[in-house]
Amino acid sequence: MSSVLCRSHKIAVGSRVARDLRGTTPTLLPAQVGIGKSFSSTHATSSSNTDELPLSGIRVLELGQLIAGPFCGQLLGHFGAEVIKIEPPAGGDPLRVWRELDIDGVSPWFRSLGRNKKSVAIDLRQDEGRALVKRLATNSDVILENFKPGTLEKWGLGPSALHPLNPSLIFTRVSGYGQTGPWSSRPGYASVCEAESGFRYINGFVDPETNTLSGPPVRPNISLGDSVAGLHAAFGTVLALLSRQKKVSKGEKSGQTVDVSIMESMLNLMEGIIPEYDRKGKVRGPSGSSVTGIVPTNAYPCLPSPTTPSSPTYIIIGANGDTLYAHLMHAIGREDLIGPNYAKNQHRVTRQAEIEEAISDWTRVRSAEQVLDVLDRAGVPVGRVVGVKEIMDNEHVKARGAVEDVWVGETDGGWNVKMPGVFPVLEGSGAKTRWAGPDLGEHTDDVLIKELGLDTKELARLREGGIVG
């Protein structure tokens, strides 16, 4: 991605010639162009230079909290954007104290989701706090927020207030139901939006008599809707940056809003449920551990492991391809289930119970290791259902570097935290975690002095008034 995506005062091209986004006059930049070069974090794990990363030169003001907005910010920061996270001085992002807490009282989850970000503590409920953020916004590329629609406007920080000051500013806005429409003002947590998107309806176990849910729907034990919305927000932000580049070349207004709805982000994952209903009147319902209309792909029981002798171990087999299905039947000795009546998926769907029973009869008298060995050699996709301990010990995970070691705290007296990597892996980019999620307000002074020119006396006054932290 060309670095001409970056904000107006630091748009670096190969010869260090920049074009002001608000005009067309080329400007020679100093030799050292880069955001955050002067930044030094106690959490930095390396002194790696971010100048070559795809989003180097992009400044993001992250005003959101919890998961959806910060997940987007984590992705942008990993690939080189300077992410300045604005947090309330009293407590910061609530995620700091969610779930398990580390020895310093901060959630390791926050250390992971807040990686590669600067923490600036500013109280947005106070006029002076909002004025500080407005000044930072005039020199930024992206405002990232996941408040209830209308909140930024109430604070005087919406597009109509900031675009006159920075016409090229991109607003990435994540909410439950979007910025418009009759539901836009509804509070929208991921769990509720997952239900409203239809996702929860198709997850659970089916009542064989009614073909509907047997009991309550099953939810994944993660906030899936938030993370999926964060992915959409990051993708939308990069699209808006590319769009801005094209608009600038034409002399057009380049500011834009990226409107991300958690409900719509989940709906985007729902495959063919809408066209299938439209054309065939088919309402897809729950399917337990299988997938409607695709056979065989399911969870199958194996013999209990020594560590859990009272319950079976489960493995997942995905042999829904026609050739893979034949390989599976050969591997389990059920060649009688190969032939014209089983050749294509549509044939197997009508014989699902028979096929599933044959596979389960074979797996349940074998250990998971035996099943994996036989099916691996047969070239059939198979995997064990595992927990986090097995993930941490997995040789493939280790070989790929999918789990990182990140230092938290001072060089002396700190500790290591293992975190999942940030993906995708971009060949040759060198993108990696540069520091863990920072302490609350760790970069307040650094950012406000260097970016806004405040002096220590003014900072002391603001801090005494609870405006900054």
CSV table of C-alpha atoms in Angstrom, one decimal:
chain,number,residue,atom,x,y,z
A,1,MET,CA,0.0,0.0,0.0
A,2,SER,CA,1.4,3.3,-1.0
A,3,SER,CA,2.4,5.6,1.9
A,4,VAL,CA,0.6,8.5,0.2
A,5,LEU,CA,-2.4,7.3,2.2
A,6,CYS,CA,-1.0,9.2,5.3
A,7,ARG,CA,-2.2,12.4,6.7
A,8,SER,CA,-1.6,15.7,5.0
A,9,HIS,CA,1.5,16.9,6.9
A,10,LYS,CA,3.4,13.6,6.6
A,11,ILE,CA,2.8,12.0,3.2
A,12,ALA,CA,5.9,10.3,2.2
A,13,VAL,CA,6.7,9.2,-1.3
A,14,GLY,CA,9.9,7.5,-2.5
A,15,SER,CA,11.8,10.8,-2.9
A,16,ARG,CA,10.2,12.2,0.3
A,17,VAL,CA,8.0,14.5,-1.8
A,18,ALA,CA,4.6,15.0,-0.2
A,19,ARG,CA,1.4,16.4,-1.5
A,20,ASP,CA,-0.9,18.3,0.9
A,21,LEU,CA,-4.3,16.6,1.0
A,22,ARG,CA,-5.9,20.0,1.3
A,23,GLY,CA,-4.2,21.3,-1.8
A,24,THR,CA,-1.9,20.3,-4.7
A,25,THR,CA,1.4,21.9,-3.7
A,26,PRO,CA,4.3,19.4,-3.4
A,27,THR,CA,6.2,19.8,-0.2
A,28,LEU,CA,9.7,18.5,0.6
A,29,LEU,CA,9.7,16.5,3.8
A,30,PRO,CA,12.6,16.3,6.2
A,31,ALA,CA,14.9,13.2,5.9
A,32,GLN,CA,13.3,11.5,8.9
A,33,VAL,CA,9.6,11.1,8.2
A,34,GLY,CA,7.7,8.8,10.5
A,35,ILE,CA,5.1,9.0,13.2
A,36,GLY,CA,6.2,8.0,16.6
A,37,LYS,CA,9.9,7.9,16.0
A,38,SER,CA,10.4,9.9,19.2
A,39,PHE,CA,8.2,7.5,21.1
A,40,SER,CA,9.9,5.2,23.6
A,41,SER,CA,7.7,2.8,25.5
A,42,THR,CA,8.6,0.9,28.6
A,43,HIS,CA,6.7,-1.9,27.0
A,44,ALA,CA,8.6,-2.0,23.7
A,45,THR,CA,9.9,-5.4,22.9
A,46,SER,CA,12.2,-4.2,20.1
A,47,SER,CA,13.3,-1.1,18.5
A,48,SER,CA,12.0,-2.2,15.1
A,49,ASN,CA,11.3,0.6,12.7
A,50,THR,CA,7.7,0.9,11.5
A,51,ASP,CA,8.4,3.1,8.5
A,52,GLU,CA,8.2,0.2,6.1
A,53,LEU,CA,4.9,-1.1,7.3
A,54,PRO,CA,1.9,-0.7,5.0
A,55,LEU,CA,0.1,1.8,7.3
A,56,SER,CA,3.2,3.7,8.4
A,57,GLY,CA,2.4,7.4,8.6
A,58,ILE,CA,-1.3,6.9,9.4
A,59,ARG,CA,-2.5,8.4,12.7
A,60,VAL,CA,-5.6,6.9,14.3
A,61,LEU,CA,-7.4,8.4,17.3
A,62,GLU,CA,-9.1,5.4,19.0
A,63,LEU,CA,-12.0,6.7,21.0
A,64,GLY,CA,-13.7,3.4,21.5
A,65,GLN,CA,-13.6,0.9,24.3
A,66,LEU,CA,-14.0,-2.8,25.1
A,67,ILE,CA,-13.7,-4.9,22.0
A,68,ALA,CA,-15.1,-3.9,18.6
A,69,GLY,CA,-13.4,-0.6,18.0
A,70,PRO,CA,-10.2,-1.6,19.8
A,71,PHE,CA,-10.0,-4.8,17.8
A,72,CYS,CA,-9.9,-2.7,14.7
A,73,GLY,CA,-7.3,-0.4,16.3
A,74,GLN,CA,-5.1,-3.4,17.1
A,75,LEU,CA,-5.1,-4.5,13.4
A,76,LEU,CA,-4.3,-1.0,12.2
A,77,GLY,CA,-1.5,-0.6,14.8
A,78,HIS,CA,0.0,-3.9,14.0
A,79,PHE,CA,0.5,-2.9,10.4
A,80,GLY,CA,2.1,0.4,11.2
A,81,ALA,CA,-0.5,3.0,12.0
A,82,GLU,CA,0.1,5.2,15.0
A,83,VAL,CA,-2.9,4.5,17.3
A,84,ILE,CA,-3.5,7.0,20.0
A,85,LYS,CA,-6.0,5.4,22.4
A,86,ILE,CA,-8.1,8.0,24.3
A,87,GLU,CA,-9.2,6.7,27.7
A,88,PRO,CA,-11.0,8.2,30.6
A,89,PRO,CA,-8.6,9.1,33.4
A,90,ALA,CA,-10.7,7.4,36.0
A,91,GLY,CA,-10.2,3.7,35.3
A,92,GLY,CA,-9.5,3.8,31.6
A,93,ASP,CA,-11.0,1.3,29.1
A,94,PRO,CA,-13.3,-1.1,31.1
A,95,LEU,CA,-11.5,-4.0,29.4
A,96,ARG,CA,-8.5,-3.3,31.6
A,97,VAL,CA,-10.3,-5.1,34.5
A,98,TRP,CA,-12.3,-7.8,32.6
A,99,ARG,CA,-11.9,-11.5,33.3
A,100,GLU,CA,-8.6,-12.6,34.7
A,101,LEU,CA,-6.3,-10.0,36.2
A,102,ASP,CA,-2.5,-10.1,36.2
A,103,ILE,CA,-0.2,-9.3,39.2
A,104,ASP,CA,-0.6,-5.5,38.5
A,105,GLY,CA,-4.4,-5.7,38.5
A,106,VAL,CA,-4.7,-5.3,34.7
A,107,SER,CA,-6.3,-7.9,32.4
A,108,PRO,CA,-3.8,-9.8,30.2
A,109,TRP,CA,-6.5,-9.6,27.6
A,110,PHE,CA,-6.2,-5.8,27.6
A,111,ARG,CA,-2.4,-6.1,27.2
A,112,SER,CA,-3.1,-8.1,24.1
A,113,LEU,CA,-5.9,-6.0,22.5
A,114,GLY,CA,-4.1,-2.8,23.4
A,115,ARG,CA,-0.8,-3.7,21.9
A,116,ASN,CA,1.1,-1.2,19.7
A,117,LYS,CA,-1.1,1.7,21.0
A,118,LYS,CA,-0.4,4.8,23.0
A,119,SER,CA,-2.6,5.5,26.0
A,120,VAL,CA,-3.6,9.1,26.5
A,121,ALA,CA,-6.0,9.7,29.4
A,122,ILE,CA,-8.4,12.5,28.6
A,123,ASP,CA,-11.9,13.0,30.1
A,124,LEU,CA,-14.3,13.5,27.1
A,125,ARG,CA,-17.1,14.5,29.5
A,126,GLN,CA,-15.3,17.8,30.1
A,127,ASP,CA,-15.1,20.7,27.7
A,128,GLU,CA,-11.4,21.1,27.9
A,129,GLY,CA,-10.9,17.4,27.4
A,130,ARG,CA,-12.9,17.4,24.2
A,131,ALA,CA,-11.0,20.5,23.1
A,132,LEU,CA,-7.8,18.6,23.4
A,133,VAL,CA,-9.1,15.7,21.3
A,134,LYS,CA,-10.4,18.1,18.7
A,135,ARG,CA,-6.9,19.5,18.4
A,136,LEU,CA,-5.4,16.0,18.0
A,137,ALA,CA,-8.1,15.2,15.4
A,138,THR,CA,-7.1,18.1,13.2
A,139,ASN,CA,-3.7,16.4,12.7
A,140,SER,CA,-5.0,12.8,12.4
A,141,ASP,CA,-6.2,10.5,9.6
A,142,VAL,CA,-8.8,8.4,11.3
A,143,ILE,CA,-11.2,8.8,14.2
A,144,LEU,CA,-12.1,5.2,15.4
A,145,GLU,CA,-15.1,5.0,17.7
A,146,ASN,CA,-17.7,2.5,18.9
A,147,PHE,CA,-20.0,4.7,21.0
A,148,LYS,CA,-23.8,4.8,20.6
A,149,PRO,CA,-24.6,6.8,17.5
A,150,GLY,CA,-25.0,10.5,18.2
A,151,THR,CA,-22.5,10.5,21.1
A,152,LEU,CA,-19.7,12.1,19.1
A,153,GLU,CA,-22.1,14.7,17.8
A,154,LYS,CA,-23.2,15.5,21.4
A,155,TRP,CA,-19.6,16.1,22.3
A,156,GLY,CA,-19.0,18.3,19.3
A,157,LEU,CA,-16.6,15.7,17.8
A,158,GLY,CA,-18.7,14.4,14.9
A,159,PRO,CA,-18.0,14.8,11.2
A,160,SER,CA,-19.8,18.1,10.9
A,161,ALA,CA,-17.7,19.6,13.6
A,162,LEU,CA,-14.3,18.2,12.6
A,163,HIS,CA,-14.4,18.1,8.8
A,164,PRO,CA,-14.2,21.9,8.5
A,165,LEU,CA,-11.0,21.6,10.5
A,166,ASN,CA,-9.7,18.5,8.7
A,167,PRO,CA,-11.5,17.8,5.5
A,168,SER,CA,-9.5,14.6,4.9
A,169,LEU,CA,-10.5,13.0,8.2
A,170,ILE,CA,-12.0,9.5,8.1
A,171,PHE,CA,-14.5,8.5,10.7
A,172,THR,CA,-14.7,4.7,11.3
A,173,ARG,CA,-17.8,4.2,13.4
A,174,VAL,CA,-18.8,0.9,14.9
A,175,SER,CA,-22.2,0.4,16.5
A,176,GLY,CA,-24.8,-2.3,17.0
A,177,TYR,CA,-27.1,-1.4,14.1
A,178,GLY,CA,-25.4,1.4,12.2
A,179,GLN,CA,-25.6,5.2,12.1
A,180,THR,CA,-28.9,5.3,10.3
A,181,GLY,CA,-32.2,3.5,10.4
A,182,PRO,CA,-35.0,3.0,13.0
A,183,TRP,CA,-32.8,0.8,15.2
A,184,SER,CA,-29.7,3.1,15.1
A,185,SER,CA,-30.3,4.5,18.6
A,186,ARG,CA,-30.7,1.1,20.2
A,187,PRO,CA,-27.9,-0.1,22.4
A,188,GLY,CA,-26.2,-2.9,20.6
A,189,TYR,CA,-23.9,-5.4,22.3
A,190,ALA,CA,-22.5,-8.2,20.2
A,191,SER,CA,-24.6,-10.9,21.9
A,192,VAL,CA,-27.8,-9.1,21.1
A,193,CYS,CA,-26.7,-8.3,17.5
A,194,GLU,CA,-25.7,-11.9,16.9
A,195,ALA,CA,-29.3,-12.9,17.8
A,196,GLU,CA,-30.8,-10.2,15.6
A,197,SER,CA,-28.6,-11.2,12.6
A,198,GLY,CA,-30.0,-14.8,12.7
A,199,PHE,CA,-26.7,-16.2,13.8
A,200,ARG,CA,-28.0,-17.5,17.2
A,201,TYR,CA,-31.0,-19.1,15.6
A,202,ILE,CA,-28.9,-21.5,13.5
A,203,ASN,CA,-26.6,-22.5,16.5
A,204,GLY,CA,-27.8,-25.1,18.8
A,205,PHE,CA,-29.4,-28.6,18.7
A,206,VAL,CA,-32.5,-29.4,16.7
A,207,ASP,CA,-35.7,-30.8,18.0
A,208,PRO,CA,-36.4,-33.7,15.6
A,209,GLU,CA,-40.1,-33.2,15.9
A,210,THR,CA,-40.3,-29.5,15.2
A,211,ASN,CA,-37.0,-29.1,13.3
A,212,THR,CA,-36.5,-25.9,15.4
A,213,LEU,CA,-34.2,-25.2,18.4
A,214,SER,CA,-34.3,-27.7,21.2
A,215,GLY,CA,-33.7,-25.5,24.2
A,216,PRO,CA,-31.9,-22.1,24.1
A,217,PRO,CA,-29.5,-21.3,21.3
A,218,VAL,CA,-25.8,-22.0,21.8
A,219,ARG,CA,-23.4,-19.1,21.8
A,220,PRO,CA,-19.6,-19.3,21.1
A,221,ASN,CA,-17.7,-18.5,24.3
A,222,ILE,CA,-16.2,-15.4,22.8
A,223,SER,CA,-17.7,-12.1,21.7
A,224,LEU,CA,-17.7,-13.1,18.0
A,225,GLY,CA,-19.8,-10.2,16.8
A,226,ASP,CA,-17.4,-7.6,18.2
A,227,SER,CA,-14.4,-9.1,16.6
A,228,VAL,CA,-16.1,-9.6,13.3
A,229,ALA,CA,-17.2,-6.0,13.3
A,230,GLY,CA,-13.7,-5.0,14.2
A,231,LEU,CA,-12.4,-6.9,11.1
A,232,HIS,CA,-15.0,-5.1,8.9
A,233,ALA,CA,-14.0,-1.8,10.5
A,234,ALA,CA,-10.3,-2.3,9.7
A,235,PHE,CA,-11.1,-3.4,6.1
A,236,GLY,CA,-13.4,-0.4,5.7
A,237,THR,CA,-10.8,2.0,7.1
A,238,VAL,CA,-8.2,0.8,4.6
A,239,LEU,CA,-10.7,1.1,1.8
A,240,ALA,CA,-11.5,4.7,2.9
A,241,LEU,CA,-7.8,5.5,2.9
A,242,LEU,CA,-7.5,4.2,-0.6
A,243,SER,CA,-10.6,6.1,-1.7
A,244,ARG,CA,-9.1,9.2,-0.1
A,245,GLN,CA,-6.0,8.8,-2.2
A,246,LYS,CA,-8.0,8.7,-5.4
A,247,LYS,CA,-10.2,11.7,-4.4
A,248,VAL,CA,-7.2,13.8,-3.5
A,249,SER,CA,-5.6,13.1,-6.9
A,250,LYS,CA,-8.9,14.5,-8.4
A,251,GLY,CA,-9.0,17.5,-6.1
A,252,GLU,CA,-12.2,16.2,-4.4
A,253,LYS,CA,-13.2,16.3,-0.8
A,254,SER,CA,-11.6,13.3,0.8
A,255,GLY,CA,-13.2,12.8,4.2
A,256,GLN,CA,-15.5,9.8,4.6
A,257,THR,CA,-17.5,7.8,7.1
A,258,VAL,CA,-17.1,4.1,7.5
A,259,ASP,CA,-20.4,2.9,9.0
A,260,VAL,CA,-19.9,-0.6,10.6
A,261,SER,CA,-22.9,-2.4,12.2
A,262,ILE,CA,-22.3,-5.4,14.4
A,263,MET,CA,-25.6,-6.9,13.2
A,264,GLU,CA,-24.7,-6.4,9.5
A,265,SER,CA,-21.1,-7.7,10.1
A,266,MET,CA,-22.6,-11.0,11.4
A,267,LEU,CA,-25.2,-11.0,8.6
A,268,ASN,CA,-22.3,-10.9,6.2
A,269,LEU,CA,-21.2,-14.3,7.5
A,270,MET,CA,-24.5,-16.0,7.0
A,271,GLU,CA,-23.7,-17.6,3.7
A,272,GLY,CA,-26.8,-18.4,1.6
A,273,ILE,CA,-29.6,-18.1,4.2
A,274,ILE,CA,-31.2,-15.0,2.5
A,275,PRO,CA,-31.1,-16.1,-1.2
A,276,GLU,CA,-32.1,-19.7,-0.1
A,277,TYR,CA,-35.2,-18.3,1.7
A,278,ASP,CA,-36.0,-15.9,-1.1
A,279,ARG,CA,-35.8,-18.5,-3.9
A,280,LYS,CA,-36.8,-21.7,-2.1
A,281,GLY,CA,-38.6,-20.6,1.0
A,282,LYS,CA,-36.1,-22.5,3.0
A,283,VAL,CA,-35.5,-21.4,6.6
A,284,ARG,CA,-32.2,-22.7,7.8
A,285,GLY,CA,-32.3,-23.9,11.4
A,286,PRO,CA,-29.9,-25.3,14.0
A,287,SER,CA,-27.8,-28.3,13.1
A,288,GLY,CA,-26.0,-29.3,16.3
A,289,SER,CA,-22.3,-30.0,15.5
A,290,SER,CA,-22.9,-30.6,11.8
A,291,VAL,CA,-23.7,-28.2,8.9
A,292,THR,CA,-27.0,-28.1,7.1
A,293,GLY,CA,-26.8,-29.5,3.6
A,294,ILE,CA,-23.2,-30.7,3.7
A,295,VAL,CA,-22.3,-34.4,4.5
A,296,PRO,CA,-20.2,-35.6,6.2
A,297,THR,CA,-18.8,-32.9,8.4
A,298,ASN,CA,-19.3,-33.3,12.1
A,299,ALA,CA,-17.9,-33.9,15.5
A,300,TYR,CA,-17.4,-37.6,16.3
A,301,PRO,CA,-16.8,-39.4,19.6
A,302,CYS,CA,-13.6,-41.3,20.4
A,303,LEU,CA,-12.5,-43.2,23.4
A,304,PRO,CA,-12.0,-41.1,26.5
A,305,SER,CA,-8.4,-39.9,27.1
A,306,PRO,CA,-6.6,-40.8,30.3
A,307,THR,CA,-7.0,-37.3,31.6
A,308,THR,CA,-10.8,-37.3,31.1
A,309,PRO,CA,-11.8,-41.0,31.6
A,310,SER,CA,-15.5,-40.3,32.2
A,311,SER,CA,-16.2,-38.5,28.9
A,312,PRO,CA,-15.4,-39.1,25.2
A,313,THR,CA,-12.9,-37.2,23.3
A,314,TYR,CA,-14.2,-35.5,20.1
A,315,ILE,CA,-12.6,-35.1,16.7
A,316,ILE,CA,-13.8,-33.1,13.8
A,317,ILE,CA,-13.9,-34.8,10.3
A,318,GLY,CA,-14.6,-32.7,7.2
A,319,ALA,CA,-14.9,-35.1,4.3
A,320,ASN,CA,-17.6,-33.2,2.4
A,321,GLY,CA,-15.7,-33.2,-0.9
A,322,ASP,CA,-16.7,-36.1,-3.2
A,323,THR,CA,-13.2,-37.6,-3.5
A,324,LEU,CA,-12.5,-37.0,0.2
A,325,TYR,CA,-15.6,-38.9,1.1
A,326,ALA,CA,-14.5,-41.9,-0.8
A,327,HIS,CA,-11.1,-41.7,0.9
A,328,LEU,CA,-12.8,-41.7,4.3
A,329,MET,CA,-15.0,-44.7,3.5
A,330,HIS,CA,-12.0,-46.7,2.3
A,331,ALA,CA,-10.1,-45.7,5.5
A,332,ILE,CA,-12.9,-46.9,7.8
A,333,GLY,CA,-13.6,-50.0,5.8
A,334,ARG,CA,-17.1,-49.0,4.6
A,335,GLU,CA,-16.7,-49.4,0.9
A,336,ASP,CA,-20.3,-50.4,0.8
A,337,LEU,CA,-21.1,-46.7,1.3
A,338,ILE,CA,-19.3,-45.8,-1.9
A,339,GLY,CA,-21.1,-45.7,-5.2
A,340,PRO,CA,-23.6,-43.8,-7.3
A,341,ASN,CA,-26.0,-43.4,-4.3
A,342,TYR,CA,-23.2,-41.6,-2.4
A,343,ALA,CA,-21.1,-40.0,-5.1
A,344,LYS,CA,-22.3,-36.4,-4.8
A,345,ASN,CA,-23.1,-34.2,-1.8
A,346,GLN,CA,-26.8,-34.1,-2.7
A,347,HIS,CA,-26.9,-37.9,-2.6
A,348,ARG,CA,-25.2,-38.0,0.8
A,349,VAL,CA,-27.5,-35.4,2.3
A,350,THR,CA,-30.5,-37.7,1.8
A,351,ARG,CA,-28.5,-40.5,3.6
A,352,GLN,CA,-26.9,-38.4,6.3
A,353,ALA,CA,-28.1,-40.6,9.2
A,354,GLU,CA,-26.7,-43.7,7.7
A,355,ILE,CA,-23.3,-42.1,6.9
A,356,GLU,CA,-23.0,-40.4,10.3
A,357,GLU,CA,-23.7,-43.6,12.1
A,358,ALA,CA,-21.1,-45.5,10.2
A,359,ILE,CA,-18.4,-42.9,11.0
A,360,SER,CA,-19.4,-42.7,14.7
A,361,ASP,CA,-19.4,-46.5,15.0
A,362,TRP,CA,-15.8,-46.5,13.7
A,363,THR,CA,-14.5,-43.6,15.8
A,364,ARG,CA,-16.0,-44.4,19.2
A,365,VAL,CA,-14.0,-47.6,19.6
A,366,ARG,CA,-10.7,-45.9,18.8
A,367,SER,CA,-8.6,-43.3,20.5
A,368,ALA,CA,-8.3,-39.8,19.0
A,369,GLU,CA,-4.7,-40.6,18.2
A,370,GLN,CA,-5.7,-43.7,16.3
A,371,VAL,CA,-8.3,-41.8,14.3
A,372,LEU,CA,-6.0,-39.0,13.5
A,373,ASP,CA,-3.3,-41.4,12.4
A,374,VAL,CA,-5.5,-43.4,10.0
A,375,LEU,CA,-7.3,-40.4,8.5
A,376,ASP,CA,-4.1,-38.3,8.2
A,377,ARG,CA,-2.5,-41.1,6.1
A,378,ALA,CA,-5.7,-41.2,4.0
A,379,GLY,CA,-5.6,-37.5,3.3
A,380,VAL,CA,-8.9,-36.8,5.1
A,381,PRO,CA,-9.2,-33.5,6.9
A,382,VAL,CA,-9.4,-34.3,10.6
A,383,GLY,CA,-8.6,-32.4,13.8
A,384,ARG,CA,-8.9,-32.9,17.5
A,385,VAL,CA,-11.2,-30.6,19.6
A,386,VAL,CA,-8.6,-29.0,21.9
A,387,GLY,CA,-8.3,-26.4,24.6
A,388,VAL,CA,-5.9,-23.6,25.1
A,389,LYS,CA,-3.2,-25.8,26.8
A,390,GLU,CA,-3.0,-28.0,23.7
A,391,ILE,CA,-2.8,-24.9,21.5
A,392,MET,CA,0.1,-23.6,23.4
A,393,ASP,CA,1.9,-26.9,23.1
A,394,ASN,CA,1.1,-27.4,19.4
A,395,GLU,CA,4.2,-27.8,17.2
A,396,HIS,CA,2.6,-26.1,14.2
A,397,VAL,CA,1.6,-23.1,16.3
A,398,LYS,CA,5.2,-22.9,17.6
A,399,ALA,CA,6.7,-23.3,14.1
A,400,ARG,CA,4.5,-20.5,12.7
A,401,GLY,CA,5.1,-18.2,15.6
A,402,ALA,CA,1.3,-17.9,16.0
A,403,VAL,CA,1.8,-17.2,19.8
A,404,GLU,CA,4.1,-14.4,20.7
A,405,ASP,CA,6.0,-13.5,23.9
A,406,VAL,CA,5.5,-9.9,24.8
A,407,TRP,CA,7.2,-8.1,27.7
A,408,VAL,CA,5.1,-6.0,30.1
A,409,GLY,CA,6.5,-3.5,32.5
A,410,GLU,CA,10.0,-2.1,33.0
A,411,THR,CA,13.0,-3.9,31.7
A,412,ASP,CA,13.8,-4.9,35.3
A,413,GLY,CA,10.9,-6.2,37.2
A,414,GLY,CA,8.5,-6.8,34.3
A,415,TRP,CA,7.1,-10.1,33.1
A,416,ASN,CA,6.3,-11.9,29.9
A,417,VAL,CA,2.8,-12.4,28.5
A,418,LYS,CA,2.0,-14.8,25.7
A,419,MET,CA,-0.4,-13.4,23.1
A,420,PRO,CA,-1.9,-14.7,19.9
A,421,GLY,CA,-0.2,-13.1,16.9
A,422,VAL,CA,-2.0,-10.5,14.8
A,423,PHE,CA,-2.9,-11.9,11.4
A,424,PRO,CA,-2.7,-12.2,8.4
A,425,VAL,CA,1.0,-12.7,8.0
A,426,LEU,CA,2.1,-10.2,5.4
A,427,GLU,CA,5.2,-11.5,3.6
A,428,GLY,CA,8.2,-9.2,4.0
A,429,SER,CA,6.4,-6.6,6.1
A,430,GLY,CA,8.2,-7.3,9.4
A,431,ALA,CA,4.9,-6.5,11.2
A,432,LYS,CA,5.0,-7.7,14.8
A,433,THR,CA,4.0,-6.7,18.3
A,434,ARG,CA,6.3,-3.8,19.3
A,435,TRP,CA,4.9,-3.3,22.9
A,436,ALA,CA,2.1,-4.6,25.0
A,437,GLY,CA,-1.0,-2.7,25.9
A,438,PRO,CA,0.3,0.3,27.9
A,439,ASP,CA,-0.5,1.5,31.3
A,440,LEU,CA,-3.3,4.0,31.6
A,441,GLY,CA,-2.2,7.4,30.5
A,442,GLU,CA,1.4,6.2,29.9
A,443,HIS,CA,1.8,8.5,26.9
A,444,THR,CA,-0.4,11.4,27.9
A,445,ASP,CA,2.5,13.8,28.5
A,446,ASP,CA,4.5,12.6,25.5
A,447,VAL,CA,1.6,13.1,23.1
A,448,LEU,CA,0.2,16.4,24.5
A,449,ILE,CA,3.6,18.0,24.8
A,450,LYS,CA,5.0,16.9,21.4
A,451,GLU,CA,1.8,17.1,19.4
A,452,LEU,CA,-0.1,20.0,21.0
A,453,GLY,CA,2.8,22.0,22.5
A,454,LEU,CA,1.5,21.9,26.0
A,455,ASP,CA,4.0,22.7,28.8
A,456,THR,CA,4.4,20.9,32.1
A,457,LYS,CA,2.6,23.7,34.0
A,458,GLU,CA,-0.4,23.4,31.8
A,459,LEU,CA,-0.4,19.6,32.1
A,460,ALA,CA,-0.2,19.9,35.8
A,461,ARG,CA,-3.3,22.2,35.8
A,462,LEU,CA,-5.2,19.8,33.6
A,463,ARG,CA,-4.3,16.8,35.6
A,464,GLU,CA,-5.3,18.5,38.9
A,465,GLY,CA,-8.7,19.2,37.3
A,466,GLY,CA,-9.1,15.6,36.3
A,467,ILE,CA,-9.2,16.5,32.6
A,468,VAL,CA,-6.1,14.4,31.8
A,469,GLY,CA,-4.4,11.6,33.6
